[in-house]
Each structure stands twice: as C-alpha cells, then as structure tokens.
Short mmCIF file of C-alpha atoms in Angstrom, two decimals:
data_model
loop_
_atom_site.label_atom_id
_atom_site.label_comp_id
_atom_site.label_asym_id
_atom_site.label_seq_id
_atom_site.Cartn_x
_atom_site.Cartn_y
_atom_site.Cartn_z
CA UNK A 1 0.00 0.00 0.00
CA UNK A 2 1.63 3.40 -0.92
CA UNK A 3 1.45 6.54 0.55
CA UNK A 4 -1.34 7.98 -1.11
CA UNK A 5 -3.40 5.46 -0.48
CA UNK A 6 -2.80 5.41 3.05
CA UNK A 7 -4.04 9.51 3.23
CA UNK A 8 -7.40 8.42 1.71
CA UNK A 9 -7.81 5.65 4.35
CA UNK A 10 -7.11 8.38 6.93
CA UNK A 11 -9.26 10.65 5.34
CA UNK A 12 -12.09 8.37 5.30
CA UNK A 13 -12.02 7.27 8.78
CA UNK A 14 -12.02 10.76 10.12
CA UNK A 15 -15.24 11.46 8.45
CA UNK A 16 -16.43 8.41 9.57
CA UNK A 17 -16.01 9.59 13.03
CA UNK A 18 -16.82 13.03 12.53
CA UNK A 19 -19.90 12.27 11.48
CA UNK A 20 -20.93 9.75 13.94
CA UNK A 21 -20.63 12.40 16.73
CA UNK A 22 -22.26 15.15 15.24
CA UNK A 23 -25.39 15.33 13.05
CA UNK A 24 -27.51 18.47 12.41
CA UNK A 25 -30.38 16.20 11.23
CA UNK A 26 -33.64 18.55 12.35
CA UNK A 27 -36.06 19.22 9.09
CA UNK A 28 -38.73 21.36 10.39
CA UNK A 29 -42.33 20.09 8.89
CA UNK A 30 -43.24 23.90 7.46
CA UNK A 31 -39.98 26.02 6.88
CA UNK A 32 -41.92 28.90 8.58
CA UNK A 33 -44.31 30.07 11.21
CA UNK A 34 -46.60 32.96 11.40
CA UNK A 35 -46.91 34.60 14.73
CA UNK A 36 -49.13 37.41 16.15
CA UNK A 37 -46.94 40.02 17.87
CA UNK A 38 -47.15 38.80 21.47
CA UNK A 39 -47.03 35.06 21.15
CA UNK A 40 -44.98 32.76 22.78
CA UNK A 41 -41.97 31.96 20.33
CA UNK A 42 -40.71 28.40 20.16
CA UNK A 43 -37.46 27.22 18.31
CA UNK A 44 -35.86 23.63 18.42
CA UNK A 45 -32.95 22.13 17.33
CA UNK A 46 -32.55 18.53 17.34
CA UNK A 47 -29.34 16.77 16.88
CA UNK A 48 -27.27 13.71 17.61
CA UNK A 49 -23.87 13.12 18.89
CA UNK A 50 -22.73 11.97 22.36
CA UNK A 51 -19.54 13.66 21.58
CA UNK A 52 -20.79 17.25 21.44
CA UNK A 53 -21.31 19.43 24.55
CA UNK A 54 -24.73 21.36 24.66
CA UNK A 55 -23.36 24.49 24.89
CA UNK A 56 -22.10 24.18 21.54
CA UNK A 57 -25.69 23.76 19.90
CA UNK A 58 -26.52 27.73 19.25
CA UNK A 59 -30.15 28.62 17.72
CA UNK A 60 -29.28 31.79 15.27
CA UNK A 61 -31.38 34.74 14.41
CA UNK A 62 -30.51 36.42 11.26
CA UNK A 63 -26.36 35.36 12.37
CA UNK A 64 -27.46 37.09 15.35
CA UNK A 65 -27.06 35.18 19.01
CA UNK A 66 -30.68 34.90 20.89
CA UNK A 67 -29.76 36.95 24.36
CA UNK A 68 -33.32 37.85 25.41
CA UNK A 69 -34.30 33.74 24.69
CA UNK A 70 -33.91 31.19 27.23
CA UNK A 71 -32.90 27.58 26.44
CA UNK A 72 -33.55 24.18 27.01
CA UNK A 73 -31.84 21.43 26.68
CA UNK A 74 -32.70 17.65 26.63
CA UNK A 75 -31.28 14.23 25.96
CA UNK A 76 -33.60 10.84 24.90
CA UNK A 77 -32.49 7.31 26.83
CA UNK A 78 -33.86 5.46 24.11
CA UNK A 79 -33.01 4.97 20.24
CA UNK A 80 -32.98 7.02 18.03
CA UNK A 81 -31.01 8.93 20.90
CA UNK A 82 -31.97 12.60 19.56
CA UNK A 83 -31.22 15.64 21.75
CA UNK A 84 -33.09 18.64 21.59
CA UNK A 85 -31.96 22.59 22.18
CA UNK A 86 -35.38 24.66 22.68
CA UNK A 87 -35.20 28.57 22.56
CA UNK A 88 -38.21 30.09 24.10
CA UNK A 89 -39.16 33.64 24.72
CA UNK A 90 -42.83 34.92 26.01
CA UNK A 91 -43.97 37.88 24.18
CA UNK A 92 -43.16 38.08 20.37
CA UNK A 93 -42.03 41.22 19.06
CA UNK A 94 -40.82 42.62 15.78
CA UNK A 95 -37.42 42.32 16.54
CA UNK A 96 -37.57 38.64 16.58
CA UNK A 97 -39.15 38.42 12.87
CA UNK A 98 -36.59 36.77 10.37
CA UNK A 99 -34.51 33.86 9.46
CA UNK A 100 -33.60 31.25 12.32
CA UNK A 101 -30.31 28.60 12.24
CA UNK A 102 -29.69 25.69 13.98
CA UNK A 103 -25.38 25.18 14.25
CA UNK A 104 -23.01 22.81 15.92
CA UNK A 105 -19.66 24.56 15.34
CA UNK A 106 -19.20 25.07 11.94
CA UNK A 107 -21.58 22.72 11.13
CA UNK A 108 -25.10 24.56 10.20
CA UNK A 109 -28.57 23.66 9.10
CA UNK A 110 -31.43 26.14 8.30
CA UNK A 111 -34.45 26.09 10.13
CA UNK A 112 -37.24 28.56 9.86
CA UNK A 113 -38.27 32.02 9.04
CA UNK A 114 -41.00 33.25 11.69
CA UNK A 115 -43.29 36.02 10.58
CA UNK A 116 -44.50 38.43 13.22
CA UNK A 117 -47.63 40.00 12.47
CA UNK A 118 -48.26 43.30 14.06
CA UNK A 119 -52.32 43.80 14.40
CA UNK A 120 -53.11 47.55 14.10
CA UNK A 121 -56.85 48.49 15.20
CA UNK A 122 -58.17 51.76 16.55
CA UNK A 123 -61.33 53.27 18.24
CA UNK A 124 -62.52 56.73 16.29
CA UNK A 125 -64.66 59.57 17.86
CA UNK A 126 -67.35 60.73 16.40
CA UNK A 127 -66.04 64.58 15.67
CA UNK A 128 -69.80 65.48 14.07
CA UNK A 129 -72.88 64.24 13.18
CA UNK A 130 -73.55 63.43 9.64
CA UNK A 131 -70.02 62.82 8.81
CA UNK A 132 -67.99 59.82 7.39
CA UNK A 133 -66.43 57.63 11.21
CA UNK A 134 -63.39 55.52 10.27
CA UNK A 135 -62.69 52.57 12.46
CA UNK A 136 -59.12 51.07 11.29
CA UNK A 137 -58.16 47.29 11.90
CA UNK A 138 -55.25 45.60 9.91
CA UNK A 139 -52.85 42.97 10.18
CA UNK A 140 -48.90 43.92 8.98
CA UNK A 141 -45.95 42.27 8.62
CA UNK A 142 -42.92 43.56 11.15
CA UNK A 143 -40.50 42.91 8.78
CA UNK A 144 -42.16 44.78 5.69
CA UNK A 145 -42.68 41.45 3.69
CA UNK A 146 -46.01 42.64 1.34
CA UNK A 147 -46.26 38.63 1.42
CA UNK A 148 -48.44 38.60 4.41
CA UNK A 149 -51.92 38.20 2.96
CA UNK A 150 -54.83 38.93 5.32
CA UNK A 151 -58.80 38.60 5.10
CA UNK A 152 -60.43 41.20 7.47
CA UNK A 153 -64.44 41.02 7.86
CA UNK A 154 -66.69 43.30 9.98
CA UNK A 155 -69.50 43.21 11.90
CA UNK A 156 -71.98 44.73 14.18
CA UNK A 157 -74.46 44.33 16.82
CA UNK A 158 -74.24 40.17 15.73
CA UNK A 159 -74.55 41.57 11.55
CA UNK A 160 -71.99 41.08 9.44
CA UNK A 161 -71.03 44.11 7.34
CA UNK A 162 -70.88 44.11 3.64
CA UNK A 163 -69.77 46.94 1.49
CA UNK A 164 -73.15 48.72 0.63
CA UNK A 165 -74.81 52.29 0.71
CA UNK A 166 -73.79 53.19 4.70
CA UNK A 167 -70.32 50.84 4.70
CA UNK A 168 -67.62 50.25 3.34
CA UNK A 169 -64.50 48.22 3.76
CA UNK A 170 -61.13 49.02 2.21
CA UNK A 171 -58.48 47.60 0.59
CA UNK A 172 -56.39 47.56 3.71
CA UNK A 173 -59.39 46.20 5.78
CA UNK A 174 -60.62 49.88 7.33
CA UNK A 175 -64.27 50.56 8.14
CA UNK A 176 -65.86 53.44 6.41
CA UNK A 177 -69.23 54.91 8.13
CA UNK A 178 -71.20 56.89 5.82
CA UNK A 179 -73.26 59.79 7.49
CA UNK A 180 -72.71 58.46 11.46
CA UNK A 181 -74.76 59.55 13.84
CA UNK A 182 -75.57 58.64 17.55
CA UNK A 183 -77.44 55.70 16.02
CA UNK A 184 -73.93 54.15 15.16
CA UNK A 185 -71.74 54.46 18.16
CA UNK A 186 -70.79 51.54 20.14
CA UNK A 187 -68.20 48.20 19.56
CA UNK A 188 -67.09 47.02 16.33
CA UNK A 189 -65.74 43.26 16.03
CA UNK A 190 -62.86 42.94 13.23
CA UNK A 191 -62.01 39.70 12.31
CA UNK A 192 -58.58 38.48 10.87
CA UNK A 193 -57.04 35.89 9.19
CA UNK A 194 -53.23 36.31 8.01
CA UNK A 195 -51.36 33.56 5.62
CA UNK A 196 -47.90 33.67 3.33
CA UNK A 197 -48.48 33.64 0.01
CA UNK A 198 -45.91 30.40 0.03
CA UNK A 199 -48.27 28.77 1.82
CA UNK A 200 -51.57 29.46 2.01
CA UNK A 201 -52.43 26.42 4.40
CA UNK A 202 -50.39 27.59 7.31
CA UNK A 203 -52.80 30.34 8.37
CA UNK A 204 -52.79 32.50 11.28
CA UNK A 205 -56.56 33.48 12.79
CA UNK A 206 -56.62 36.21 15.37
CA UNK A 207 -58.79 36.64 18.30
CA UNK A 208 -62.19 39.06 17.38
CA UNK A 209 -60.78 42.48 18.21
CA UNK A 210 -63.16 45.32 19.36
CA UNK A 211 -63.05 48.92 18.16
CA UNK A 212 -65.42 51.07 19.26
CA UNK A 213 -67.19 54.11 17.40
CA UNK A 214 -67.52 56.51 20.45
CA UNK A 215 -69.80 59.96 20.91
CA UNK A 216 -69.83 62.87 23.37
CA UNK A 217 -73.01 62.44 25.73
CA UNK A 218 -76.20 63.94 24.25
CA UNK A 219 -79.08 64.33 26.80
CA UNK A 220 -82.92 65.28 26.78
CA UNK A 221 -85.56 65.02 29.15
CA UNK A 222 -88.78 64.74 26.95
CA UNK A 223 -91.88 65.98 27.20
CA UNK A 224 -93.54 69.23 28.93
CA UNK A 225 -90.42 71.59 30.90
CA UNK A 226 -93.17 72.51 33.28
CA UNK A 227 -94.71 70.11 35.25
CA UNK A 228 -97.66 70.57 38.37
CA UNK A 229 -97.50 67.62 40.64
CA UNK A 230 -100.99 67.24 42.68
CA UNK A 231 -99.57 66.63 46.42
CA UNK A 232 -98.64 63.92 48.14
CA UNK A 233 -98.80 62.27 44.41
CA UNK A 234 -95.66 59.98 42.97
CA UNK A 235 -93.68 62.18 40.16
CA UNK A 236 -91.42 60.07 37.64
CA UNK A 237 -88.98 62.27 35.27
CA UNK A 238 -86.84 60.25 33.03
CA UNK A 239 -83.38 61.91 31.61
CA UNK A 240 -82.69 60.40 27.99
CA UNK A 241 -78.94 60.12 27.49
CA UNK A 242 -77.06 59.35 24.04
CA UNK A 243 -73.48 58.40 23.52
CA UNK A 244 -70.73 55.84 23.65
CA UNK A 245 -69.69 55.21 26.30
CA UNK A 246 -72.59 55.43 28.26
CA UNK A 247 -72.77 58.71 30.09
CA UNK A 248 -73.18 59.20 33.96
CA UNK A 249 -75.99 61.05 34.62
CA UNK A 250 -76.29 63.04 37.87
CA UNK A 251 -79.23 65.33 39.24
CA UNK A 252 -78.93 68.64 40.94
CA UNK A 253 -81.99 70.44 42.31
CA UNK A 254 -82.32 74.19 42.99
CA UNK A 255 -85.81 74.44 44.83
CA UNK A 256 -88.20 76.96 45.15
CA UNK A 257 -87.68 77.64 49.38
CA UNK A 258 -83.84 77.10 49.59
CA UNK A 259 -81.40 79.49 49.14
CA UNK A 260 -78.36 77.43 47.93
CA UNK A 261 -78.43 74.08 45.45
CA UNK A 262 -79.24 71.32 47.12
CA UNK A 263 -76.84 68.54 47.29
CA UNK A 264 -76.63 65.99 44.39
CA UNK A 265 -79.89 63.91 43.99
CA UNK A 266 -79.19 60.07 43.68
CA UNK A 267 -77.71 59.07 39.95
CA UNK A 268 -79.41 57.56 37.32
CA UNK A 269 -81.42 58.59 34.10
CA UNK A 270 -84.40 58.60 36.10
CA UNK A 271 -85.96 60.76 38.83
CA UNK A 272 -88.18 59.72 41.12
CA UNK A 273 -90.29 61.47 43.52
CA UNK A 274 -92.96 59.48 45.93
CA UNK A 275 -94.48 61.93 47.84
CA UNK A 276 -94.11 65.33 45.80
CA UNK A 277 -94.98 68.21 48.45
CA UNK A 278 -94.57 71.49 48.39
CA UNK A 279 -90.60 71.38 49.82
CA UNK A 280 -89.98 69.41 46.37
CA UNK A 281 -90.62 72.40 44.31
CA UNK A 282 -88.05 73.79 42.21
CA UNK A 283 -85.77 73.48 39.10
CA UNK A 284 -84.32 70.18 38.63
CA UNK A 285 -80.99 69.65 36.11
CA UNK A 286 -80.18 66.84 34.43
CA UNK A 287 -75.95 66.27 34.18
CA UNK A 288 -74.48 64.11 31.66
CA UNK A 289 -70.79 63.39 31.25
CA UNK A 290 -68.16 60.87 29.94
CA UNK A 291 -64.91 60.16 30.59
CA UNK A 292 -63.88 59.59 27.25
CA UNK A 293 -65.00 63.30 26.91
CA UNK A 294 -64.11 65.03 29.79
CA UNK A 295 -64.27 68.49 28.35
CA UNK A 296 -68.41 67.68 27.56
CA UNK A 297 -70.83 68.50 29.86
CA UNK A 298 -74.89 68.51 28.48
CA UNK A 299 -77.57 69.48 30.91
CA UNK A 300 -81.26 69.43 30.67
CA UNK A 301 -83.72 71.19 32.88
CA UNK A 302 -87.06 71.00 34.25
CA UNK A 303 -89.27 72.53 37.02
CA UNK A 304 -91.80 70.80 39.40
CA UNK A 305 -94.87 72.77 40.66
CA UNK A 306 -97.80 72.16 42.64
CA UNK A 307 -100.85 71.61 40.73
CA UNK A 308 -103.64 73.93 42.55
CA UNK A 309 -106.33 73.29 39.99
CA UNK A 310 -107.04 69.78 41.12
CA UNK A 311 -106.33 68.05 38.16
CA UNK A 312 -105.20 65.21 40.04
CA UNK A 313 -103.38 62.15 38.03
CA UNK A 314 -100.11 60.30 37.39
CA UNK A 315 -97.09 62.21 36.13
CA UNK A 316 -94.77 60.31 34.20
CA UNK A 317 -91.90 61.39 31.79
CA UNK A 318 -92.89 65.36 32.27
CA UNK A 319 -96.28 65.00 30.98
CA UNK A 320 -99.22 65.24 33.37
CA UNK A 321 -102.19 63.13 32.25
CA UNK A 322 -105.17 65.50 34.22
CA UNK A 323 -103.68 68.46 32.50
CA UNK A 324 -104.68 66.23 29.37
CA UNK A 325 -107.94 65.46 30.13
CA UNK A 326 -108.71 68.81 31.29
CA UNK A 327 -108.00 70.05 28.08
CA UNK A 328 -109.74 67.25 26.11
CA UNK A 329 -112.81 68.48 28.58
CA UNK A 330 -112.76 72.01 27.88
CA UNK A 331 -112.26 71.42 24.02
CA UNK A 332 -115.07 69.16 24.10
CA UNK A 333 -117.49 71.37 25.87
CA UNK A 334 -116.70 74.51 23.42
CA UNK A 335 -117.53 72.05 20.26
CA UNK A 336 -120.75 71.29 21.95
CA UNK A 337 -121.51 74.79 22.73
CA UNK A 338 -120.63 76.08 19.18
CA UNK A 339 -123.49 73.38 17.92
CA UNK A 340 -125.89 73.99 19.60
CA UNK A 341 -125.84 78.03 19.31
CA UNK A 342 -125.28 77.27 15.15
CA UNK A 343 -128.89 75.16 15.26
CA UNK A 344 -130.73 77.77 17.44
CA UNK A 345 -129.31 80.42 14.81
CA UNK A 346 -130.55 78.43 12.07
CA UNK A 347 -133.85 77.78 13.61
CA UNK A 348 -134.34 81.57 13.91
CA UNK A 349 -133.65 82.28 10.67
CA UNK A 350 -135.93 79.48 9.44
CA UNK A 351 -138.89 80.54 11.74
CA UNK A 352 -138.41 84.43 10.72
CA UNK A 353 -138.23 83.95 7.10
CA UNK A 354 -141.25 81.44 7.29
CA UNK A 355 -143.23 84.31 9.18
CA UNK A 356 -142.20 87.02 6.53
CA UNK A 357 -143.55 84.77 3.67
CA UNK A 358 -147.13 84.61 5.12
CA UNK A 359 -150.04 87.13 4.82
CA UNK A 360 -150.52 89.35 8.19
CA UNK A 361 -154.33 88.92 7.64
CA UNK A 362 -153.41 85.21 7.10
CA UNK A 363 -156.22 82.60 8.97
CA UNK A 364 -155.98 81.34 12.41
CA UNK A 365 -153.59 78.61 11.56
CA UNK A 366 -151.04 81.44 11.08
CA UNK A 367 -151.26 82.68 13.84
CA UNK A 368 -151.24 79.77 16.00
CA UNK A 369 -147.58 79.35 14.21
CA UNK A 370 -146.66 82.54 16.01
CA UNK A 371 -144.47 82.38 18.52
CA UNK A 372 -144.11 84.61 22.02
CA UNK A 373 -140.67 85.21 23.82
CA UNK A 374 -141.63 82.44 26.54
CA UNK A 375 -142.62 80.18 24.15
CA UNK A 376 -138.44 78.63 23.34
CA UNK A 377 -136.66 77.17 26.00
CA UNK A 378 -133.73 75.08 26.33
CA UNK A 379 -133.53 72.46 28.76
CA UNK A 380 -130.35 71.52 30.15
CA UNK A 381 -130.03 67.63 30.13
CA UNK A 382 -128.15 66.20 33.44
CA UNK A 383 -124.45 64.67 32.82
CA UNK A 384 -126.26 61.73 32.52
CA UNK A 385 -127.22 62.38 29.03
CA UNK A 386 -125.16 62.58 26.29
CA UNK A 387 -125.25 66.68 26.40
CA UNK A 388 -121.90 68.15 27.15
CA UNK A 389 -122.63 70.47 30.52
CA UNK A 390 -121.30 71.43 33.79
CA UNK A 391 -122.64 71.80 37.32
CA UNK A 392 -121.82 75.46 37.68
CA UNK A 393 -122.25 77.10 34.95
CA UNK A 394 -125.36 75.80 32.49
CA UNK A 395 -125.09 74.92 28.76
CA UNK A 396 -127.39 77.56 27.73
CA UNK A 397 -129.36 80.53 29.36
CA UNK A 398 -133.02 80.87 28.37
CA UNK A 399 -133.18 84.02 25.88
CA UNK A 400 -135.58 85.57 23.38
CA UNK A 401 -135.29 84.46 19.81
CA UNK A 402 -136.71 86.69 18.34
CA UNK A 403 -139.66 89.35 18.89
CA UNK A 404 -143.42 88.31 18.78
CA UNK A 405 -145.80 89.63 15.93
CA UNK A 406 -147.81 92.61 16.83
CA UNK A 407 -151.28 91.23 15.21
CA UNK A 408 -153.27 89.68 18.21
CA UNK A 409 -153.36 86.42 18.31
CA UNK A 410 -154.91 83.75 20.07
CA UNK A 411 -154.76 82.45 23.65
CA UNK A 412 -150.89 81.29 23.51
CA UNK A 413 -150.40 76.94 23.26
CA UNK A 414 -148.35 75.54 25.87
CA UNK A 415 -144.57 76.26 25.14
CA UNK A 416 -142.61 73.75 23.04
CA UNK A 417 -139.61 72.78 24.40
CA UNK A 418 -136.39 71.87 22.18
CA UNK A 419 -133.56 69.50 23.54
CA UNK A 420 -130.30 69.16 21.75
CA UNK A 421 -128.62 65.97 22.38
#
C-alpha cells in the first residue's frame, strides 16, 4: 500500500467519526411560522452526537445570538437517541421576525423564518354628526414582507357588514361609516385571518378584536319643561342620554324655598319622587358626562310645581295626564256649545223667514204658528245624558229668539220645548 493510499484511508475514517458524533439532522415540517406580535416563540434544534457538549448547539437569528431567549436542553435514553436545544421567549415582538439557524460549530442547518404579524386596530370619535367615522383594523408584517396576505371582515351588533350604501371596507381592511350619527356608536368586532403567500395552508386566525365608534353624551328630558305635581302624588322624570360610552348622569336640584343648590340627587337617568310636596318644588338639572370626553358636559332642565287646579293624576316622563284630560274636557265642551248656538241660529232664521212669507191677515192657523218670547226654552239635560254640561255654569241661558208679531193672536199653546242631544 503506498502513501497515497494510506491519506485516503485516513481521510475516510475521520469522516467516519466526525460524522458519527455530530449530526444536524432537524427538518422542520413547514420552513416557517406565522406569529401574532405577542405570542410565545418556540425554536428547536434537534441533533445527535454523544460527543458534542450542549453548549455548543446555538439557535441563530438572522447570524445574530438569541440573548433575550432562554434555552432548554434535553437528551432521549432510548433509540434514536436525539437531543433537543429549545429557545423560548414569552412575548413576540418585531425584533424577533426573520430567518432562524440551527449550528453545531461550523456545522449549520437552516431552520425557519417566523413572521411576526403586528395587528393595528383603533377606536374613532365621532367629531360630528352626519359625517364619514373611520374605524381602522389591519394585520402587517414587522419585517415589511407585502407577502403577508390577510382577510379582514366586519361586523356589528351580531350583523356582518358588507360593502353597501352606509359601509364600506377598504383595501387595507378599514371601516368606512357613511353619514354616522348617535345611532352608530358603540363596539365594532374585526375579524382576521393572516397567511404567506408560500403557503396558504399555514394560516394565522386572530382573536375578534373590538373597536369602538364613540360619541360625546347627548341628553334630553322629553316631554312638557313645566310640570304641576298634585300633592302627596308619585312624580317620575326620566333623563334620555345618548353616547358611547354610556354617560353618567347626575341630578342637581335648585328648589323653590332654599337658598343654595341642594346637594346631588341620587344618579341615574331617572328621577323619582314618591311623595311630591310642596318642599320638592323647584328646578331640577339633568348632568351628563363621559370620561372619554371630559371636556363635555350637556344638561337638561325642568321645574316641578304644585298643581292647585285639582287636576289630580299620574305624572310620568314630564307629561301630566289631568292636564290632558282637562284640556280634552274644555275642548269638548266649546264644540258642543258652538253646535248647539249654530242650530238655534238656524232655527231663527228658518222661523223668521217662514213668518215674513205669510199674509198678516193670514187665517188662524197662522197665527197659531206665532211664537211669544216664553214660548223657546232650552232644557239643560243632566251629565247623565249625552249633552256636554257642567254643574256650575249651564249649557245655555233661556233668551228671546226673536220678537213676537204685533197682530193679536190667540190664547198662547203651551210652550214647546227643544232639547239638543
């Protein structure tokens, strides 16, 4: 055997043993991973060799060594004797997106590329009403790469949103509100999915996010600004608030017989008074504010009075019902009134011109058709009737119609008596 053979034998058997202590065998099943900035990260390299210290086994970033990671490392007892180095670090972040090694001295083997995907979402006030709200949710790659597909749907209140006449969803996944108003404040849900164009399988779904539409607290307190209360009867006044985030709603009372404010009334949109009395009279405010707009405050005012009239009934909302009915009543009564004065007219008219028409030396039937003063009454029917009256003060008066003929005339009939009903 000459020399040179001999070198190749050499040559050979060091390989042999080279190899037998070291082997960077680890093939990743997907050469990458998408992560969501704030995931756990989890790299592994798995090798054999009981020659090689564990120290030596180094997990690379971009030829970069992985301080902020911490590392495991473990040994099998049984075949196929594979030890594994595990890099793990808690919270994702965009300085950990890029290419990731696996090396044993000089010895290297590429592992993966991780993808961290930044989420961007934001809530949007409502500046004014009947303008165009923008609520932004997207999904971006740290590391620039316009790989990063993503599918971003909307919804609402349990509706899904399409693009239509009041939305519409960008390119980049923002929601466009057309004409908000107070009607559209409140949480948005944004949905995304993100995958790599190299593989569209290994995809990436994030948790719903919420972005809210908010509004500056609007408040009203509807109905009548001046309400009488009948004593010792229950008042409710309710406060109608608008906005997102729901405003809190404080009352302050200034009454009639104090000098100074009182102190705050109890929160809530409504305000409730059990016994109103006269000590309860006075101006009461309505005070709405939110903290997402602590430079808003919207009042609304209204003032409790005892009712002296009578008109005795629930109050609710700042309407009093009696005050109602009292003026259904009195509308009633005029209509009524106005009737029966338009038929008495008419009968007058009918009776004189009937009177003109005859001869004055017409026969005794004429004249028996001639009326005297006394003759027309009215007769006031009792409430019991259907005739629209009061107790102290009557329908109708009695009162000449007109004036009775001069010619004589026979012994006067018994009067005839009309009745409107």
């Amino acid at each position: 055997m000459n020399v040179i053979h001999c070198y190749y034998l050499i040559s050979l058997l060091f390989y042999i043993s080279v190899s037998s202590e070291a082997r960077v065998f680890f093939v990743p099943e997907k050469n990458m991973q998408i992560l969501a900035e704030g995931d756990p990260i989890n790299v592994t390299c798995i090798y054999q060799g009981d020659a090689i210290p564990s120290e030596d086994v180094q997990i690379k970033r971009n030829e970069q060594d992985l301080k902020e990671f911490e590392f495991t490392r473990k040994g099998s007892l049984s075949p196929p004797w594979n030890k594994t180095t595990t890099g793990l670090k808690a919270n994702a972040s965009c300085a950990d997106d890029g290419h990731y090694t696996c090396s044993i001295g000089k010895m290297e083997k590429n592992n993966q590329n991780i993808y961290i995907i930044r989420v961007v979402h934001s809530s949007s006030n409502l500046s004014h009403l009947g303008g165009d709200a923008v609520l932004q949710c997207a999904a971006q790659g740290c590391s620039g790469d316009n790989h990063v597909i993503q599918n971003i749907s909307w919804s609402h209140g349990g509706k899904n949103l399409m693009t239509d006449e009041k939305y519409n969803i960008t390119p980049n996944g923002s929601l466009v509100i057309k004409n908000a108003g107070y009607s559209d404040l409140g949480p948005y849900q944004c949905k995304i999915v993100v995958y790599h164009d190299e593989d569209d399988t290994d995809k990436l779904i994030f948790p719903i996010f919420s972005v809210n539409l908010q509004g500056p607290p609007k408040v009203t307190i509807e109905g009548n600004k001046d309400i009488y209360v009948c004593e010792n009867h229950p008042v409710r006044v309710l406060c109608k608030t608008e906005g997102f985030p729901k405003p809190d709603v404080v009352w302050h009372a200034r009454l009639e017989n104090a000098s100074e404010e009182s102190p705050p009334l109890p929160d809530g949109n409504e305000l409730h008074i059990e016994t109103f009395k006269s000590i309860h009279e006075g101006n009461y405010t309505c005070i709405a504010n939110s903290f997402m707009f602590p430079q808003v405050e919207v009042k609304d005012s209204v003032r409790m009075l005892l009712d002296g009239k009578g008109h005795c009934g629930p109050v609710s909302g700042g309407i009093n019902l009696s005050v109602i009915i009292a003026v259904s009543v009195i509308g009633t009564l005029g209509i009524a009134v106005g009737i029966v004065v338009l038929v008495v007219c008419l009968r007058k008219k009918s009776i004189g011109k009937h009177s003109d028409e005859q001869p004055k030396s017409s026969s005794t039937e004429n004249e028996a058709d001639s009326l005297k003063e006394e003759d027309i009454k009215l007769e006031q029917k009792s409430p019991s009737t259907n005739h629209y009256s009061s107790a102290d003060e009557p329908l109708l008066q009695e009162s000449p119609i007109y004036d009775s003929p001069k010619d004589p005339s026979p012994p006067p009939k018994p009067p005839r008596t009309f009745s409107f009903k």
